[in-house]
Amino acid sequence: MEKIKRTAIVDLLKSSDYGKNVCVKGWVRTKRGNKNVIFIAVNDGSTIKNIQIVADATKFDENLLKQITTGSSVCIFGVLVESQGSGQTVEIHASTIEIYGTADETYPLQKKGHSMEFLREIAHLRPRTNTFGAVFRIRHNMAFAIHKFFHERGFFYFHTPIITASDCEGAGQMFQVTTLDLKNIKKSANGEVDFSEDFYGKPANLTVSGQLEGELAATALGLIYTFGPIFRAENSNTLRHLSELWMIEPEMAFYEIDDNMQLAEDFIKYCIRWALDNCSDDIKFLCDMFDKELIDRLNFVIANDFVRLKYSEGIKILEDAVANGHKFEFPVYWGTDLAAEHERFLVEQYFKNPVILTDYPKEIKSFYMKQNDDGKTVRAMDVLFPKIGEIIGGSQREENLEKLKKRAAEMNVPDKDIWWYMDTRRYGTVPHSGFGLGFDRLILFVTGMANIRDVIPFPRTPKNAEF
Ligand code: AMO
């Protein structure tokens, strides 16, 4: 007999080929029944839904049936049948059952309703839960939507390096990469480490951003984006910070700040629309389980224009709130870097809408941002989101070589580290802009999860690099 190939459960559940012989492979979620009939719920990860297997208990070996426990893996052949029970349209009446691997009572995912903290301790197994299956399927779909969005608009995916010898982005502390023997470091007479012996012959780090190299590409290919892991060694133990995160950084020649803002808004809305259209089962599950307002919030963001506001106007609103008795933990004044509580006040209480805040004081932003004529502010833009705070940071770039050099010197960025970056301004400089979207924060928003550690398979945070 010709061997029947396995069909994914997502496809079986859509099928109406009643009477067809099919094969399903997956992991047992639950088993119930009596001495005559057994019902087994099997999941193979292709969808949040299980398929129900119905087995005539009298036709199978008792020992085999005993081994079908939660967590065990099975290969089942049977006939696809229209289901009589509620909750599913089809089921499989089993003819043969093979056990690939058993799972005994020590399998940690026996009961329903584990805490998120407990599941983080077993991050190697948590993808087998409904919640994490949903989150990681959505994560995949978001990555796909991102490539699709940029590809459709003529952007090129450009690979920027993960190891870098320059430390000029100033976005956060860096992880050093070295092959030096840490137990036996050679030092010069003045106590400095001799990096000539190190792998690259000089200090090297994991990158905090692909932007600077992205600008090299944009000033050649026009429209590019990067999408990869970046690393920040800040000691931030919050619900929104990772030390290893994924970032998307588009960079566009001939774009000014308004074009940059429009792209950022279109981009986020496209991704959210994609999630609603293509991950509806998973989003509905997360909405029902964790965050009843999730779907409404996603639809709201798509339907409404983001507010565009200058930093100075934002400060004014916050100062007025303080004058009217609103209490913030951190002080509000022109020149301060906004804290999450300030950003969330603007977004969640004042405008009740995503906000793009622009034209920040130059002192709190990077050297490469385009300087405004007022001499005080730069053409920066941060996109602030409900529940998340800052989801995007970006700017129009300073394209004038002399102005850029002056600002780099003021901010102590050594010329020897960025001579290659300066060449973009030296030869055929153009107005250009870009931004960085935190992929994990986007997933946080789209899934409605509360903690960024629960939207990346294996989170890296201070004192935590298990698995
Ligand atoms: P920035 O430093 O603002 O921009 O970062 C861009 C976005 O990345 C996300 N993000 C983080 N997410 C989780 N954990 C972290 N530790 C973390 N740090 C940043 C946020 C943030 O908005 N190259 C510039 C942008 C530019 O001007 O193009 C950059 O790196 O969502």
PDB file of N, CA and C and ligand atoms in Angstrom, residues 169-172 208-212 215 230-234 236 238-251 260 365-366 368-369 380-384 388-397 433-442 452 460, ligand 1:
ATOM      1  N   GLU A 169      27.810  54.872  18.204  1.00  0.00           N
ATOM      2  CA  GLU A 169      26.365  55.086  18.155  1.00  0.00           C
ATOM      3  C   GLU A 169      25.877  55.757  19.440  1.00  0.00           C
ATOM      4  N   GLY A 170      26.516  55.365  20.545  1.00  0.00           N
ATOM      5  CA  GLY A 170      26.151  55.967  21.828  1.00  0.00           C
ATOM      6  C   GLY A 170      24.781  55.527  22.312  1.00  0.00           C
ATOM      7  N   ALA A 171      24.274  54.415  21.786  1.00  0.00           N
ATOM      8  CA  ALA A 171      22.918  53.986  22.144  1.00  0.00           C
ATOM      9  C   ALA A 171      22.882  53.224  23.458  1.00  0.00           C
ATOM     10  N   GLY A 172      24.024  52.735  23.891  1.00  0.00           N
ATOM     11  CA  GLY A 172      24.006  51.987  25.141  1.00  0.00           C
ATOM     12  C   GLY A 172      25.351  51.334  25.330  1.00  0.00           C
ATOM     13  N   VAL A 208      25.404  47.682  18.610  1.00  0.00           N
ATOM     14  CA  VAL A 208      24.172  48.158  19.249  1.00  0.00           C
ATOM     15  C   VAL A 208      23.161  48.635  18.207  1.00  0.00           C
ATOM     16  N   SER A 209      23.596  48.688  16.938  1.00  0.00           N
ATOM     17  CA  SER A 209      22.714  49.179  15.870  1.00  0.00           C
ATOM     18  C   SER A 209      23.413  48.993  14.524  1.00  0.00           C
ATOM     19  N   GLY A 210      22.641  48.714  13.498  1.00  0.00           N
ATOM     20  CA  GLY A 210      23.228  48.599  12.159  1.00  0.00           C
ATOM     21  C   GLY A 210      23.162  49.901  11.377  1.00  0.00           C
ATOM     22  N   GLN A 211      22.730  50.947  12.057  1.00  0.00           N
ATOM     23  CA  GLN A 211      22.411  52.187  11.329  1.00  0.00           C
ATOM     24  C   GLN A 211      23.578  52.799  10.557  1.00  0.00           C
ATOM     25  N   LEU A 212      24.731  52.907  11.194  1.00  0.00           N
ATOM     26  CA  LEU A 212      25.825  53.630  10.524  1.00  0.00           C
ATOM     27  C   LEU A 212      26.207  52.925   9.220  1.00  0.00           C
ATOM     28  N   GLU A 215      23.540  53.494   6.621  1.00  0.00           N
ATOM     29  CA  GLU A 215      23.655  54.762   5.884  1.00  0.00           C
ATOM     30  C   GLU A 215      24.626  54.624   4.714  1.00  0.00           C
ATOM     31  N   ILE A 230      20.695  42.839  17.690  1.00  0.00           N
ATOM     32  CA  ILE A 230      21.645  43.826  18.215  1.00  0.00           C
ATOM     33  C   ILE A 230      21.728  43.612  19.728  1.00  0.00           C
ATOM     34  N   PHE A 231      22.739  44.202  20.333  1.00  0.00           N
ATOM     35  CA  PHE A 231      23.076  43.847  21.711  1.00  0.00           C
ATOM     36  C   PHE A 231      23.317  45.095  22.540  1.00  0.00           C
ATOM     37  N   ARG A 232      22.684  45.183  23.688  1.00  0.00           N
ATOM     38  CA  ARG A 232      22.880  46.353  24.550  1.00  0.00           C
ATOM     39  C   ARG A 232      23.091  45.897  25.990  1.00  0.00           C
ATOM     40  N   ALA A 233      24.256  46.260  26.514  1.00  0.00           N
ATOM     41  CA  ALA A 233      24.635  45.773  27.844  1.00  0.00           C
ATOM     42  C   ALA A 233      24.191  46.730  28.948  1.00  0.00           C
ATOM     43  N   GLU A 234      22.992  47.319  28.789  1.00  0.00           N
ATOM     44  CA  GLU A 234      22.518  48.212  29.853  1.00  0.00           C
ATOM     45  C   GLU A 234      21.895  47.346  30.937  1.00  0.00           C
ATOM     46  N   SER A 236      19.217  47.201  32.489  1.00  0.00           N
ATOM     47  CA  SER A 236      17.806  47.601  32.603  1.00  0.00           C
ATOM     48  C   SER A 236      16.943  46.369  32.811  1.00  0.00           C
ATOM     49  N   THR A 238      13.629  45.841  33.080  1.00  0.00           N
ATOM     50  CA  THR A 238      12.251  46.322  32.971  1.00  0.00           C
ATOM     51  C   THR A 238      11.446  45.339  32.125  1.00  0.00           C
ATOM     52  N   LEU A 239      10.156  45.636  31.976  1.00  0.00           N
ATOM     53  CA  LEU A 239       9.284  44.772  31.177  1.00  0.00           C
ATOM     54  C   LEU A 239       9.503  44.988  29.681  1.00  0.00           C
ATOM     55  N   ARG A 240      10.352  45.995  29.316  1.00  0.00           N
ATOM     56  CA  ARG A 240      10.488  46.360  27.905  1.00  0.00           C
ATOM     57  C   ARG A 240      11.923  46.296  27.394  1.00  0.00           C
ATOM     58  N   HIS A 241      12.863  45.830  28.229  1.00  0.00           N
ATOM     59  CA  HIS A 241      14.270  45.817  27.812  1.00  0.00           C
ATOM     60  C   HIS A 241      14.840  44.409  27.713  1.00  0.00           C
ATOM     61  N   LEU A 242      15.563  44.172  26.635  1.00  0.00           N
ATOM     62  CA  LEU A 242      16.344  42.952  26.462  1.00  0.00           C
ATOM     63  C   LEU A 242      17.782  43.383  26.209  1.00  0.00           C
ATOM     64  N   SER A 243      18.739  42.491  26.478  1.00  0.00           N
ATOM     65  CA  SER A 243      20.123  42.842  26.124  1.00  0.00           C
ATOM     66  C   SER A 243      20.469  42.284  24.744  1.00  0.00           C
ATOM     67  N   GLU A 244      19.709  41.285  24.285  1.00  0.00           N
ATOM     68  CA  GLU A 244      19.817  40.813  22.903  1.00  0.00           C
ATOM     69  C   GLU A 244      18.432  40.982  22.297  1.00  0.00           C
ATOM     70  N   LEU A 245      18.334  41.858  21.301  1.00  0.00           N
ATOM     71  CA  LEU A 245      17.022  42.117  20.715  1.00  0.00           C
ATOM     72  C   LEU A 245      17.150  42.183  19.209  1.00  0.00           C
ATOM     73  N   TRP A 246      16.012  42.195  18.548  1.00  0.00           N
ATOM     74  CA  TRP A 246      16.003  42.240  17.082  1.00  0.00           C
ATOM     75  C   TRP A 246      15.513  43.608  16.651  1.00  0.00           C
ATOM     76  N   MET A 247      16.220  44.175  15.695  1.00  0.00           N
ATOM     77  CA  MET A 247      15.879  45.529  15.294  1.00  0.00           C
ATOM     78  C   MET A 247      15.781  45.610  13.776  1.00  0.00           C
ATOM     79  N   ILE A 248      14.832  46.402  13.319  1.00  0.00           N
ATOM     80  CA  ILE A 248      14.674  46.691  11.889  1.00  0.00           C
ATOM     81  C   ILE A 248      15.073  48.146  11.704  1.00  0.00           C
ATOM     82  N   GLU A 249      16.005  48.395  10.800  1.00  0.00           N
ATOM     83  CA  GLU A 249      16.457  49.770  10.594  1.00  0.00           C
ATOM     84  C   GLU A 249      16.439  50.137   9.107  1.00  0.00           C
ATOM     85  N   PRO A 250      15.343  50.750   8.651  1.00  0.00           N
ATOM     86  CA  PRO A 250      15.349  51.242   7.275  1.00  0.00           C
ATOM     87  C   PRO A 250      16.131  52.549   7.187  1.00  0.00           C
ATOM     88  N   GLU A 251      16.753  52.757   6.057  1.00  0.00           N
ATOM     89  CA  GLU A 251      17.519  53.996   5.836  1.00  0.00           C
ATOM     90  C   GLU A 251      17.251  54.426   4.397  1.00  0.00           C
ATOM     91  N   ASN A 260      10.051  60.306   6.556  1.00  0.00           N
ATOM     92  CA  ASN A 260      10.455  59.303   7.544  1.00  0.00           C
ATOM     93  C   ASN A 260       9.285  58.953   8.467  1.00  0.00           C
ATOM     94  N   LYS A 365      20.348  63.605  22.169  1.00  0.00           N
ATOM     95  CA  LYS A 365      20.272  62.750  20.987  1.00  0.00           C
ATOM     96  C   LYS A 365      21.656  62.555  20.360  1.00  0.00           C
ATOM     97  N   SER A 366      21.757  61.599  19.428  1.00  0.00           N
ATOM     98  CA  SER A 366      23.059  61.222  18.867  1.00  0.00           C
ATOM     99  C   SER A 366      23.626  62.286  17.932  1.00  0.00           C
ATOM    100  N   TYR A 368      24.614  62.222  14.934  1.00  0.00           N
ATOM    101  CA  TYR A 368      24.341  62.192  13.485  1.00  0.00           C
ATOM    102  C   TYR A 368      22.991  62.808  13.106  1.00  0.00           C
ATOM    103  N   MET A 369      22.241  63.292  14.079  1.00  0.00           N
ATOM    104  CA  MET A 369      20.903  63.791  13.743  1.00  0.00           C
ATOM    105  C   MET A 369      20.978  65.204  13.152  1.00  0.00           C
ATOM    106  N   ALA A 380      15.015  64.728  15.242  1.00  0.00           N
ATOM    107  CA  ALA A 380      14.795  63.363  15.734  1.00  0.00           C
ATOM    108  C   ALA A 380      13.309  63.061  15.727  1.00  0.00           C
ATOM    109  N   MET A 381      12.963  61.795  15.686  1.00  0.00           N
ATOM    110  CA  MET A 381      11.556  61.413  15.873  1.00  0.00           C
ATOM    111  C   MET A 381      11.480  60.117  16.678  1.00  0.00           C
ATOM    112  N   ASP A 382      10.648  60.116  17.684  1.00  0.00           N
ATOM    113  CA  ASP A 382      10.363  58.887  18.430  1.00  0.00           C
ATOM    114  C   ASP A 382       8.880  58.584  18.251  1.00  0.00           C
ATOM    115  N   VAL A 383       8.568  57.337  17.951  1.00  0.00           N
ATOM    116  CA  VAL A 383       7.169  56.932  17.877  1.00  0.00           C
ATOM    117  C   VAL A 383       6.801  56.298  19.214  1.00  0.00           C
ATOM    118  N   LEU A 384       5.794  56.870  19.866  1.00  0.00           N
ATOM    119  CA  LEU A 384       5.398  56.425  21.207  1.00  0.00           C
ATOM    120  C   LEU A 384       4.052  55.707  21.127  1.00  0.00           C
ATOM    121  N   ILE A 388       3.465  50.485  25.484  1.00  0.00           N
ATOM    122  CA  ILE A 388       4.845  50.154  25.149  1.00  0.00           C
ATOM    123  C   ILE A 388       5.773  51.324  25.458  1.00  0.00           C
ATOM    124  N   GLY A 389       5.312  52.542  25.190  1.00  0.00           N
ATOM    125  CA  GLY A 389       6.228  53.692  25.220  1.00  0.00           C
ATOM    126  C   GLY A 389       6.927  53.775  23.878  1.00  0.00           C
ATOM    127  N   GLU A 390       8.245  53.986  23.900  1.00  0.00           N
ATOM    128  CA  GLU A 390       8.963  54.178  22.626  1.00  0.00           C
ATOM    129  C   GLU A 390       9.071  52.860  21.857  1.00  0.00           C
ATOM    130  N   ILE A 391       8.546  52.880  20.642  1.00  0.00           N
ATOM    131  CA  ILE A 391       8.644  51.668  19.809  1.00  0.00           C
ATOM    132  C   ILE A 391       9.613  51.911  18.657  1.00  0.00           C
ATOM    133  N   ILE A 392       9.740  53.178  18.240  1.00  0.00           N
ATOM    134  CA  ILE A 392      10.662  53.552  17.157  1.00  0.00           C
ATOM    135  C   ILE A 392      11.460  54.773  17.598  1.00  0.00           C
ATOM    136  N   GLY A 393      12.762  54.759  17.254  1.00  0.00           N
ATOM    137  CA  GLY A 393      13.587  55.963  17.389  1.00  0.00           C
ATOM    138  C   GLY A 393      14.256  56.210  16.051  1.00  0.00           C
ATOM    139  N   GLY A 394      14.265  57.439  15.599  1.00  0.00           N
ATOM    140  CA  GLY A 394      14.885  57.706  14.299  1.00  0.00           C
ATOM    141  C   GLY A 394      15.146  59.174  14.103  1.00  0.00           C
ATOM    142  N   SER A 395      15.549  59.538  12.884  1.00  0.00           N
ATOM    143  CA  SER A 395      15.806  60.957  12.602  1.00  0.00           C
ATOM    144  C   SER A 395      16.091  61.172  11.120  1.00  0.00           C
ATOM    145  N   GLN A 396      16.013  62.447  10.724  1.00  0.00           N
ATOM    146  CA  GLN A 396      16.705  62.849   9.505  1.00  0.00           C
ATOM    147  C   GLN A 396      18.173  62.967   9.899  1.00  0.00           C
ATOM    148  N   ARG A 397      19.079  62.627   8.992  1.00  0.00           N
ATOM    149  CA  ARG A 397      20.508  62.644   9.333  1.00  0.00           C
ATOM    150  C   ARG A 397      21.141  63.971   8.914  1.00  0.00           C
ATOM    151  N   SER A 433      17.281  59.857   5.722  1.00  0.00           N
ATOM    152  CA  SER A 433      16.636  59.627   7.019  1.00  0.00           C
ATOM    153  C   SER A 433      16.510  58.133   7.280  1.00  0.00           C
ATOM    154  N   GLY A 434      16.245  57.810   8.530  1.00  0.00           N
ATOM    155  CA  GLY A 434      16.034  56.400   8.872  1.00  0.00           C
ATOM    156  C   GLY A 434      15.501  56.274  10.285  1.00  0.00           C
ATOM    157  N   PHE A 435      15.194  55.050  10.644  1.00  0.00           N
ATOM    158  CA  PHE A 435      14.742  54.807  12.026  1.00  0.00           C
ATOM    159  C   PHE A 435      14.989  53.367  12.428  1.00  0.00           C
ATOM    160  N   GLY A 436      14.862  53.108  13.722  1.00  0.00           N
ATOM    161  CA  GLY A 436      14.978  51.746  14.234  1.00  0.00           C
ATOM    162  C   GLY A 436      13.689  51.347  14.930  1.00  0.00           C
ATOM    163  N   LEU A 437      13.147  50.208  14.523  1.00  0.00           N
ATOM    164  CA  LEU A 437      11.963  49.661  15.195  1.00  0.00           C
ATOM    165  C   LEU A 437      12.407  48.467  16.026  1.00  0.00           C
ATOM    166  N   GLY A 438      12.074  48.468  17.306  1.00  0.00           N
ATOM    167  CA  GLY A 438      12.374  47.318  18.161  1.00  0.00           C
ATOM    168  C   GLY A 438      11.380  46.211  17.848  1.00  0.00           C
ATOM    169  N   PHE A 439      11.890  45.139  17.220  1.00  0.00           N
ATOM    170  CA  PHE A 439      11.002  44.052  16.777  1.00  0.00           C
ATOM    171  C   PHE A 439      10.270  43.431  17.968  1.00  0.00           C
ATOM    172  N   ASP A 440      10.997  43.229  19.055  1.00  0.00           N
ATOM    173  CA  ASP A 440      10.381  42.569  20.216  1.00  0.00           C
ATOM    174  C   ASP A 440       9.294  43.437  20.839  1.00  0.00           C
ATOM    175  N   ARG A 441       9.507  44.767  20.795  1.00  0.00           N
ATOM    176  CA  ARG A 441       8.455  45.664  21.320  1.00  0.00           C
ATOM    177  C   ARG A 441       7.239  45.647  20.391  1.00  0.00           C
ATOM    178  N   LEU A 442       7.460  45.504  19.092  1.00  0.00           N
ATOM    179  CA  LEU A 442       6.319  45.377  18.173  1.00  0.00           C
ATOM    180  C   LEU A 442       5.522  44.110  18.509  1.00  0.00           C
ATOM    181  N   ILE A 452       8.418  41.631  27.935  1.00  0.00           N
ATOM    182  CA  ILE A 452       9.168  41.400  26.693  1.00  0.00           C
ATOM    183  C   ILE A 452       9.889  40.040  26.712  1.00  0.00           C
ATOM    184  N   ARG A 460      17.408  37.253  26.760  1.00  0.00           N
ATOM    185  CA  ARG A 460      18.695  37.583  27.383  1.00  0.00           C
ATOM    186  C   ARG A 460      18.521  38.884  28.144  1.00  0.00           C
TER     187      ARG A 460
HETATM  188  P1  AMO B   1      17.077  53.406  19.334  1.00  0.00           P
HETATM  189  O1  AMO B   1      18.256  53.300  20.226  1.00  0.00           O
HETATM  190  O2  AMO B   1      16.068  54.456  19.653  1.00  0.00           O
HETATM  191  O3  AMO B   1      17.507  53.687  17.828  1.00  0.00           O
HETATM  192  O4  AMO B   1      16.345  52.002  19.260  1.00  0.00           O
HETATM  193  C1  AMO B   1      15.292  51.792  18.362  1.00  0.00           C
HETATM  194  C2  AMO B   1      14.200  50.954  18.990  1.00  0.00           C
HETATM  195  O5  AMO B   1      14.715  49.702  19.426  1.00  0.00           O
HETATM  196  C3  AMO B   1      14.014  49.283  20.581  1.00  0.00           C
HETATM  197  N1  AMO B   1      14.969  49.074  21.674  1.00  0.00           N
HETATM  198  C4  AMO B   1      14.890  48.089  22.577  1.00  0.00           C
HETATM  199  N2  AMO B   1      14.002  47.101  22.726  1.00  0.00           N
HETATM  200  C5  AMO B   1      14.209  46.218  23.743  1.00  0.00           C
HETATM  201  N3  AMO B   1      15.252  46.291  24.595  1.00  0.00           N
HETATM  202  C6  AMO B   1      16.168  47.274  24.497  1.00  0.00           C
HETATM  203  N4  AMO B   1      17.208  47.286  25.335  1.00  0.00           N
HETATM  204  C7  AMO B   1      16.012  48.231  23.437  1.00  0.00           C
HETATM  205  N5  AMO B   1      16.722  49.301  23.020  1.00  0.00           N
HETATM  206  C8  AMO B   1      16.082  49.795  21.956  1.00  0.00           C
HETATM  207  C9  AMO B   1      12.978  50.347  20.902  1.00  0.00           C
HETATM  208  C10 AMO B   1      13.580  51.563  20.232  1.00  0.00           C
HETATM  209  O6  AMO B   1      12.600  52.507  19.894  1.00  0.00           O
HETATM  210  N6  AMO B   1      19.874  53.638  15.108  1.00  0.00           N
HETATM  211  C11 AMO B   1      18.974  54.281  16.027  1.00  0.00           C
HETATM  212  C12 AMO B   1      17.723  54.783  15.421  1.00  0.00           C
HETATM  213  C13 AMO B   1      17.926  55.775  14.299  1.00  0.00           C
HETATM  214  O7  AMO B   1      18.087  57.009  14.533  1.00  0.00           O
HETATM  215  O8  AMO B   1      17.852  55.294  13.201  1.00  0.00           O
HETATM  216  C14 AMO B   1      18.655  53.362  17.176  1.00  0.00           C
HETATM  217  O9  AMO B   1      19.358  52.452  17.486  1.00  0.00           O
HETATM  218  O10 AMO B   1      11.758  49.966  20.294  1.00  0.00           O
END
